[in-house]
PDB file of C-alpha atoms and ligand atoms in Angstrom:
ATOM      1  CA  MET U   1      13.646 -18.768 -22.104  1.00 50.00           C
ATOM      2  CA  PRO U   2      15.054 -15.736 -20.206  1.00 58.00           C
ATOM      3  CA  VAL U   3      17.042 -16.385 -17.053  1.00 58.00           C
ATOM      4  CA  THR U   4      14.984 -15.558 -13.951  1.00 61.00           C
ATOM      5  CA  LYS U   5      15.669 -15.833 -10.223  1.00 59.00           C
ATOM      6  CA  ARG U   6      13.864 -19.194 -10.247  1.00 59.00           C
ATOM      7  CA  HIS U   7      16.708 -20.620 -12.288  1.00 59.00           C
ATOM      8  CA  CYS U   8      19.385 -19.348  -9.985  1.00 58.00           C
ATOM      9  CA  CYS U   9      21.276 -21.192  -7.303  1.00 59.00           C
ATOM     10  CA  ARG U  10      23.386 -18.491  -5.581  1.00 63.00           C
ATOM     11  CA  VAL U  11      22.529 -14.904  -4.626  1.00 65.00           C
ATOM     12  CA  VAL U  12      24.927 -12.135  -3.562  1.00 67.00           C
ATOM     13  CA  PRO U  13      23.795  -8.697  -2.241  1.00 68.00           C
ATOM     14  CA  ILE U  14      24.926  -5.961  -4.646  1.00 69.00           C
ATOM     15  CA  ARG U  15      22.927  -2.855  -3.762  1.00 73.00           C
ATOM     16  CA  TRP U  16      21.831  -1.495  -0.389  1.00 71.00           C
ATOM     17  CA  ASN U  17      19.700   1.448   0.656  1.00 71.00           C
ATOM     18  CA  ARG U  18      20.669   3.952   3.378  1.00 75.00           C
ATOM     19  CA  LYS U  19      19.107   1.838   6.109  1.00 71.00           C
ATOM     20  CA  GLY U  20      21.320  -1.061   5.125  1.00 72.00           C
ATOM     21  CA  THR U  21      18.434  -3.016   3.613  1.00 71.00           C
ATOM     22  CA  THR U  22      19.217  -5.025   0.482  1.00 68.00           C
ATOM     23  CA  LEU U  23      17.753  -3.441  -2.655  1.00 69.00           C
ATOM     24  CA  ALA U  24      19.154  -5.787  -5.257  1.00 69.00           C
ATOM     25  CA  VAL U  25      21.049  -9.037  -5.350  1.00 67.00           C
ATOM     26  CA  SER U  26      23.139 -10.639  -8.007  1.00 69.00           C
ATOM     27  CA  ALA U  27      21.781 -14.105  -8.700  1.00 67.00           C
ATOM     28  CA  PHE U  28      23.974 -16.634 -10.478  1.00 65.00           C
ATOM     29  CA  CYS U  29      22.515 -19.565 -12.392  1.00 60.00           C
ATOM     30  CA  GLN U  30      24.297 -22.863 -12.826  1.00 59.00           C
ATOM     31  CA  SER U  31      25.881 -21.791 -16.122  1.00 61.00           C
ATOM     32  CA  GLY U  32      27.419 -18.850 -14.267  1.00 65.00           C
ATOM     33  CA  GLN U  33      25.160 -16.271 -15.978  1.00 66.00           C
ATOM     34  CA  ALA U  34      24.282 -13.454 -13.528  1.00 67.00           C
ATOM     35  CA  ILE U  35      21.133 -11.352 -13.220  1.00 71.00           C
ATOM     36  CA  ASP U  36      20.404  -8.390 -10.919  1.00 71.00           C
ATOM     37  CA  TRP U  37      17.300  -9.072  -8.867  1.00 74.00           C
ATOM     38  CA  ASP U  38      15.313  -6.127  -7.396  1.00 75.00           C
ATOM     39  CA  VAL U  39      14.350  -7.512  -3.988  1.00 71.00           C
ATOM     40  CA  MET U  40      11.806  -4.799  -3.095  1.00 73.00           C
ATOM     41  CA  ASN U  41       9.808  -5.194  -6.282  1.00 73.00           C
ATOM     42  CA  ASN U  42      10.592  -8.875  -6.719  1.00 72.00           C
ATOM     43  CA  GLN U  43      11.646  -8.543 -10.319  1.00 72.00           C
ATOM     44  CA  GLU U  44      14.789  -8.465 -12.392  1.00 68.00           C
ATOM     45  CA  ALA U  45      16.521  -5.121 -11.679  1.00 68.00           C
ATOM     46  CA  GLU U  46      17.900  -4.557 -15.181  1.00 75.00           C
ATOM     47  CA  THR U  47      17.483  -6.079 -18.601  1.00 77.00           C
ATOM     48  CA  SER U  48      19.465  -4.881 -21.574  1.00 82.00           C
ATOM     49  CA  ILE U  49      17.107  -5.368 -24.528  1.00 82.00           C
ATOM     50  CA  HIS U  50      18.834  -5.713 -27.907  1.00 78.00           C
ATOM     51  CA  ASP U  51      18.581  -7.655 -31.198  1.00 75.00           C
ATOM     52  CA  GLN U  52      19.645 -10.974 -29.711  1.00 76.00           C
ATOM     53  CA  VAL U  53      17.238 -10.956 -26.755  1.00 77.00           C
ATOM     54  CA  GLY U  54      14.780 -13.825 -27.046  1.00 76.00           C
ATOM     55  CA  ALA U  55      16.809 -15.806 -29.586  1.00 78.00           C
ATOM     56  CA  GLY U  56      15.312 -19.277 -29.211  1.00 80.00           C
ATOM     57  CA  ASP U  57      12.011 -18.051 -27.734  1.00 84.00           C
ATOM     58  CA  PRO U  58       9.783 -16.384 -30.389  1.00 87.00           C
ATOM     59  CA  GLU U  59       7.411 -14.890 -27.803  1.00 88.00           C
ATOM     60  CA  VAL U  60      10.222 -13.168 -25.936  1.00 85.00           C
ATOM     61  CA  ALA U  61      11.782 -12.105 -29.255  1.00 87.00           C
ATOM     62  CA  ASN U  62       8.431 -10.547 -30.305  1.00 90.00           C
ATOM     63  CA  ARG U  63       8.148  -8.607 -27.060  1.00 89.00           C
ATOM     64  CA  ALA U  64      11.728  -7.375 -27.518  1.00 89.00           C
ATOM     65  CA  ARG U  65      10.849  -6.243 -31.072  1.00 92.00           C
ATOM     66  CA  GLU U  66       7.759  -4.399 -29.826  1.00 92.00           C
ATOM     67  CA  VAL U  67       9.855  -2.667 -27.174  1.00 92.00           C
ATOM     68  CA  GLU U  68      12.323  -1.600 -29.901  1.00 92.00           C
ATOM     69  CA  GLU U  69       9.463  -0.170 -31.994  1.00 93.00           C
ATOM     70  CA  LEU U  70       8.102   1.804 -29.054  1.00 94.00           C
ATOM     71  CA  ARG U  71      11.628   3.056 -28.318  1.00 93.00           C
ATOM     72  CA  ALA U  72      11.648   4.756 -31.716  1.00 94.00           C
ATOM     73  CA  GLY U  73       8.622   6.768 -30.504  1.00 95.00           C
ATOM     74  CA  VAL U  74      10.396   7.541 -27.222  1.00 95.00           C
ATOM     75  CA  ASP U  75      13.434   8.796 -29.174  1.00 96.00           C
ATOM     76  CA  ASN U  76      11.239  11.178 -31.199  1.00 96.00           C
ATOM     77  CA  ILE U  77       9.541  12.481 -28.075  1.00 95.00           C
ATOM     78  CA  ASP U  78      12.898  12.985 -26.308  1.00 95.00           C
ATOM     79  CA  ALA U  79      14.174  14.949 -29.317  1.00 96.00           C
ATOM     80  CA  ALA U  80      11.055  17.161 -29.223  1.00 95.00           C
ATOM     81  CA  VAL U  81      11.501  17.709 -25.467  1.00 96.00           C
ATOM     82  CA  ILE U  82      15.128  18.780 -26.001  1.00 96.00           C
ATOM     83  CA  HIS U  83      14.055  21.229 -28.736  1.00 97.00           C
ATOM     84  CA  MET U  84      11.365  22.649 -26.440  1.00 97.00           C
ATOM     85  CA  LEU U  85      13.827  22.951 -23.555  1.00 97.00           C
ATOM     86  CA  THR U  86      16.300  24.744 -25.802  1.00 97.00           C
ATOM     87  CA  GLU U  87      13.571  27.235 -26.646  1.00 98.00           C
ATOM     88  CA  ARG U  88      12.569  27.596 -22.977  1.00 98.00           C
ATOM     89  CA  PHE U  89      16.144  28.483 -22.003  1.00 98.00           C
ATOM     90  CA  ARG U  90      16.401  30.928 -24.915  1.00 98.00           C
ATOM     91  CA  VAL U  91      13.406  32.749 -23.405  1.00 98.00           C
ATOM     92  CA  THR U  92      14.624  32.556 -19.792  1.00 98.00           C
ATOM     93  CA  ARG U  93      18.042  33.893 -20.868  1.00 98.00           C
ATOM     94  CA  GLN U  94      16.204  37.003 -22.099  1.00 98.00           C
ATOM     95  CA  ILE U  95      14.607  37.208 -18.646  1.00 98.00           C
ATOM     96  CA  SER U  96      18.147  36.893 -17.148  1.00 98.00           C
ATOM     97  CA  HIS U  97      19.240  40.081 -18.909  1.00 98.00           C
ATOM     98  CA  LEU U  98      16.087  42.006 -17.993  1.00 98.00           C
ATOM     99  CA  LYS U  99      16.390  40.958 -14.334  1.00 98.00           C
ATOM    100  CA  ALA U 100      20.078  41.890 -14.247  1.00 97.00           C
ATOM    101  CA  GLU U 101      19.421  45.299 -15.833  1.00 97.00           C
ATOM    102  CA  ALA U 102      16.576  46.066 -13.438  1.00 97.00           C
ATOM    103  CA  GLY U 103      18.435  44.741 -10.374  1.00 97.00           C
ATOM    104  CA  PHE U 104      15.790  42.047  -9.710  1.00 97.00           C
ATOM    105  CA  ALA U 105      16.857  38.937  -7.768  1.00 97.00           C
ATOM    106  CA  PRO U 106      17.186  35.695  -9.773  1.00 97.00           C
ATOM    107  CA  ALA U 107      14.390  33.944  -7.857  1.00 98.00           C
ATOM    108  CA  ASP U 108      10.678  34.730  -7.837  1.00 98.00           C
ATOM    109  CA  PRO U 109       9.170  32.147  -5.455  1.00 98.00           C
ATOM    110  CA  GLY U 110       5.608  33.436  -5.969  1.00 98.00           C
ATOM    111  CA  ARG U 111       5.858  32.881  -9.716  1.00 98.00           C
ATOM    112  CA  GLU U 112       7.323  29.407  -9.147  1.00 98.00           C
ATOM    113  CA  SER U 113       4.428  28.464  -6.828  1.00 98.00           C
ATOM    114  CA  GLU U 114       1.953  29.496  -9.525  1.00 98.00           C
ATOM    115  CA  GLN U 115       3.861  27.441 -12.113  1.00 98.00           C
ATOM    116  CA  VAL U 116       3.918  24.395  -9.836  1.00 98.00           C
ATOM    117  CA  GLU U 117       0.139  24.681  -9.309  1.00 98.00           C
ATOM    118  CA  ARG U 118      -0.492  25.019 -13.037  1.00 98.00           C
ATOM    119  CA  LEU U 119       1.779  22.159 -14.086  1.00 97.00           C
ATOM    120  CA  ARG U 120       0.478  19.832 -11.361  1.00 97.00           C
ATOM    121  CA  SER U 121      -3.060  20.521 -12.551  1.00 98.00           C
ATOM    122  CA  LEU U 122      -2.135  19.959 -16.231  1.00 97.00           C
ATOM    123  CA  ALA U 123      -0.436  16.689 -15.286  1.00 97.00           C
ATOM    124  CA  GLN U 124      -3.428  15.577 -13.253  1.00 97.00           C
ATOM    125  CA  ASP U 125      -5.757  16.260 -16.194  1.00 97.00           C
ATOM    126  CA  GLY U 126      -3.563  14.272 -18.564  1.00 97.00           C
ATOM    127  CA  GLY U 127      -2.992  11.318 -16.247  1.00 97.00           C
ATOM    128  CA  LEU U 128       0.652  12.118 -15.499  1.00 96.00           C
ATOM    129  CA  ASP U 129       2.066  11.907 -11.959  1.00 96.00           C
ATOM    130  CA  PRO U 130       1.855  15.551 -10.688  1.00 96.00           C
ATOM    131  CA  ASP U 131       5.064  15.002  -8.655  1.00 96.00           C
ATOM    132  CA  LEU U 132       6.883  14.428 -11.934  1.00 96.00           C
ATOM    133  CA  ALA U 133       5.540  17.736 -13.314  1.00 97.00           C
ATOM    134  CA  GLU U 134       6.633  19.518 -10.143  1.00 97.00           C
ATOM    135  CA  ALA U 135      10.099  17.908 -10.253  1.00 97.00           C
ATOM    136  CA  TYR U 136      10.438  19.092 -13.867  1.00 97.00           C
ATOM    137  CA  LEU U 137       9.565  22.674 -12.900  1.00 98.00           C
ATOM    138  CA  HIS U 138      12.113  22.713 -10.057  1.00 97.00           C
ATOM    139  CA  LEU U 139      14.775  21.261 -12.355  1.00 97.00           C
ATOM    140  CA  VAL U 140      14.375  23.918 -15.047  1.00 98.00           C
ATOM    141  CA  ALA U 141      13.679  26.861 -12.715  1.00 98.00           C
ATOM    142  CA  ASP U 142      16.781  26.031 -10.628  1.00 98.00           C
ATOM    143  CA  ALA U 143      18.876  25.923 -13.804  1.00 98.00           C
ATOM    144  CA  ALA U 144      17.347  29.211 -14.994  1.00 98.00           C
ATOM    145  CA  LYS U 145      18.169  30.839 -11.645  1.00 98.00           C
ATOM    146  CA  ARG U 146      21.799  29.708 -11.895  1.00 98.00           C
ATOM    147  CA  ILE U 147      21.961  31.354 -15.342  1.00 98.00           C
ATOM    148  CA  HIS U 148      20.269  34.518 -13.964  1.00 98.00           C
ATOM    149  CA  SER U 149      22.963  34.701 -11.239  1.00 98.00           C
ATOM    150  CA  ARG U 150      25.797  34.238 -13.731  1.00 97.00           C
ATOM    151  CA  VAL U 151      24.387  36.921 -16.042  1.00 97.00           C
ATOM    152  CA  ALA U 152      23.835  39.314 -13.101  1.00 96.00           C
ATOM    153  CA  GLY U 153      27.457  38.735 -12.022  1.00 95.00           C
ATOM    154  CA  ARG U 154      28.743  39.524 -15.512  1.00 92.00           C
ATOM    155  CA  GLU U 155      26.562  42.599 -15.978  1.00 84.00           C
ATOM    156  CA  ALA U 156      27.163  44.039 -12.467  1.00 77.00           C
TER     157      ALA U 156
HETATM  158  O1  PRE P   1       9.682  34.039 -14.525  1.00 63.03           O
HETATM  159  C1  PRE P   1      10.768  34.341 -14.004  1.00 63.03           C
HETATM  160  O2  PRE P   1      10.885  35.315 -13.251  1.00 63.03           O
HETATM  161  C2  PRE P   1      11.947  33.549 -14.270  1.00 63.03           C
HETATM  162  O3  PRE P   1      13.037  33.934 -13.911  1.00 63.03           O
HETATM  163  C3  PRE P   1      11.784  32.221 -14.918  1.00 63.03           C
HETATM  164  C4  PRE P   1      11.665  31.110 -13.883  1.00 63.03           C
HETATM  165  C5  PRE P   1      11.428  29.810 -14.711  1.00 63.03           C
HETATM  166  O4  PRE P   1      12.396  29.200 -15.133  1.00 63.03           O
HETATM  167  O5  PRE P   1      10.257  29.493 -14.937  1.00 63.03           O
HETATM  168  C6  PRE P   1      12.949  30.996 -13.135  1.00 63.03           C
HETATM  169  C7  PRE P   1      13.123  31.532 -11.891  1.00 63.03           C
HETATM  170  C8  PRE P   1      12.067  32.165 -11.137  1.00 63.03           C
HETATM  171  O6  PRE P   1      12.132  31.877  -9.769  1.00 63.03           O
HETATM  172  C9  PRE P   1      10.731  31.885 -11.712  1.00 63.03           C
HETATM  173  C10 PRE P   1      10.556  31.362 -12.947  1.00 63.03           C
END
């Protein structure tokens, strides 16, 4: 049986937000074992899932095994994303040189707005949070612009 807040006798605030409201508490059970409890969402804040999780409770052990299996899929997807990102930056580095040679500024806000629109719409169609798609675009475009600036500085 996993330790939950129900089994705990003492709680200590461990994480606060900017307004000074408690986000998470450390809850200590009688044996002294501690868990982080996410107060806002009323659930355990963190669980490290590994081979030994659920020893003594076959249902919990099965869930832990299923999580491990799905993690193998996540690892493959993350590797593919990194390969795709590598390729994206190979292409944007070519743009860096062209922009530097032509004297164009690193940023093209109009182009970025179009990309945000397109990615938000793709995300929406696929059932992904469009804010996540937009955050991704800002992350990579900001990085590309930093590279554009560095290249322009070197080639000036
Ligand atoms: O398309 C460009 O002009 C780029 O420089 C690439 C890129 C991007 O990473 O998508 C980066 C910066 C610009 O503001 C717009 C887009």
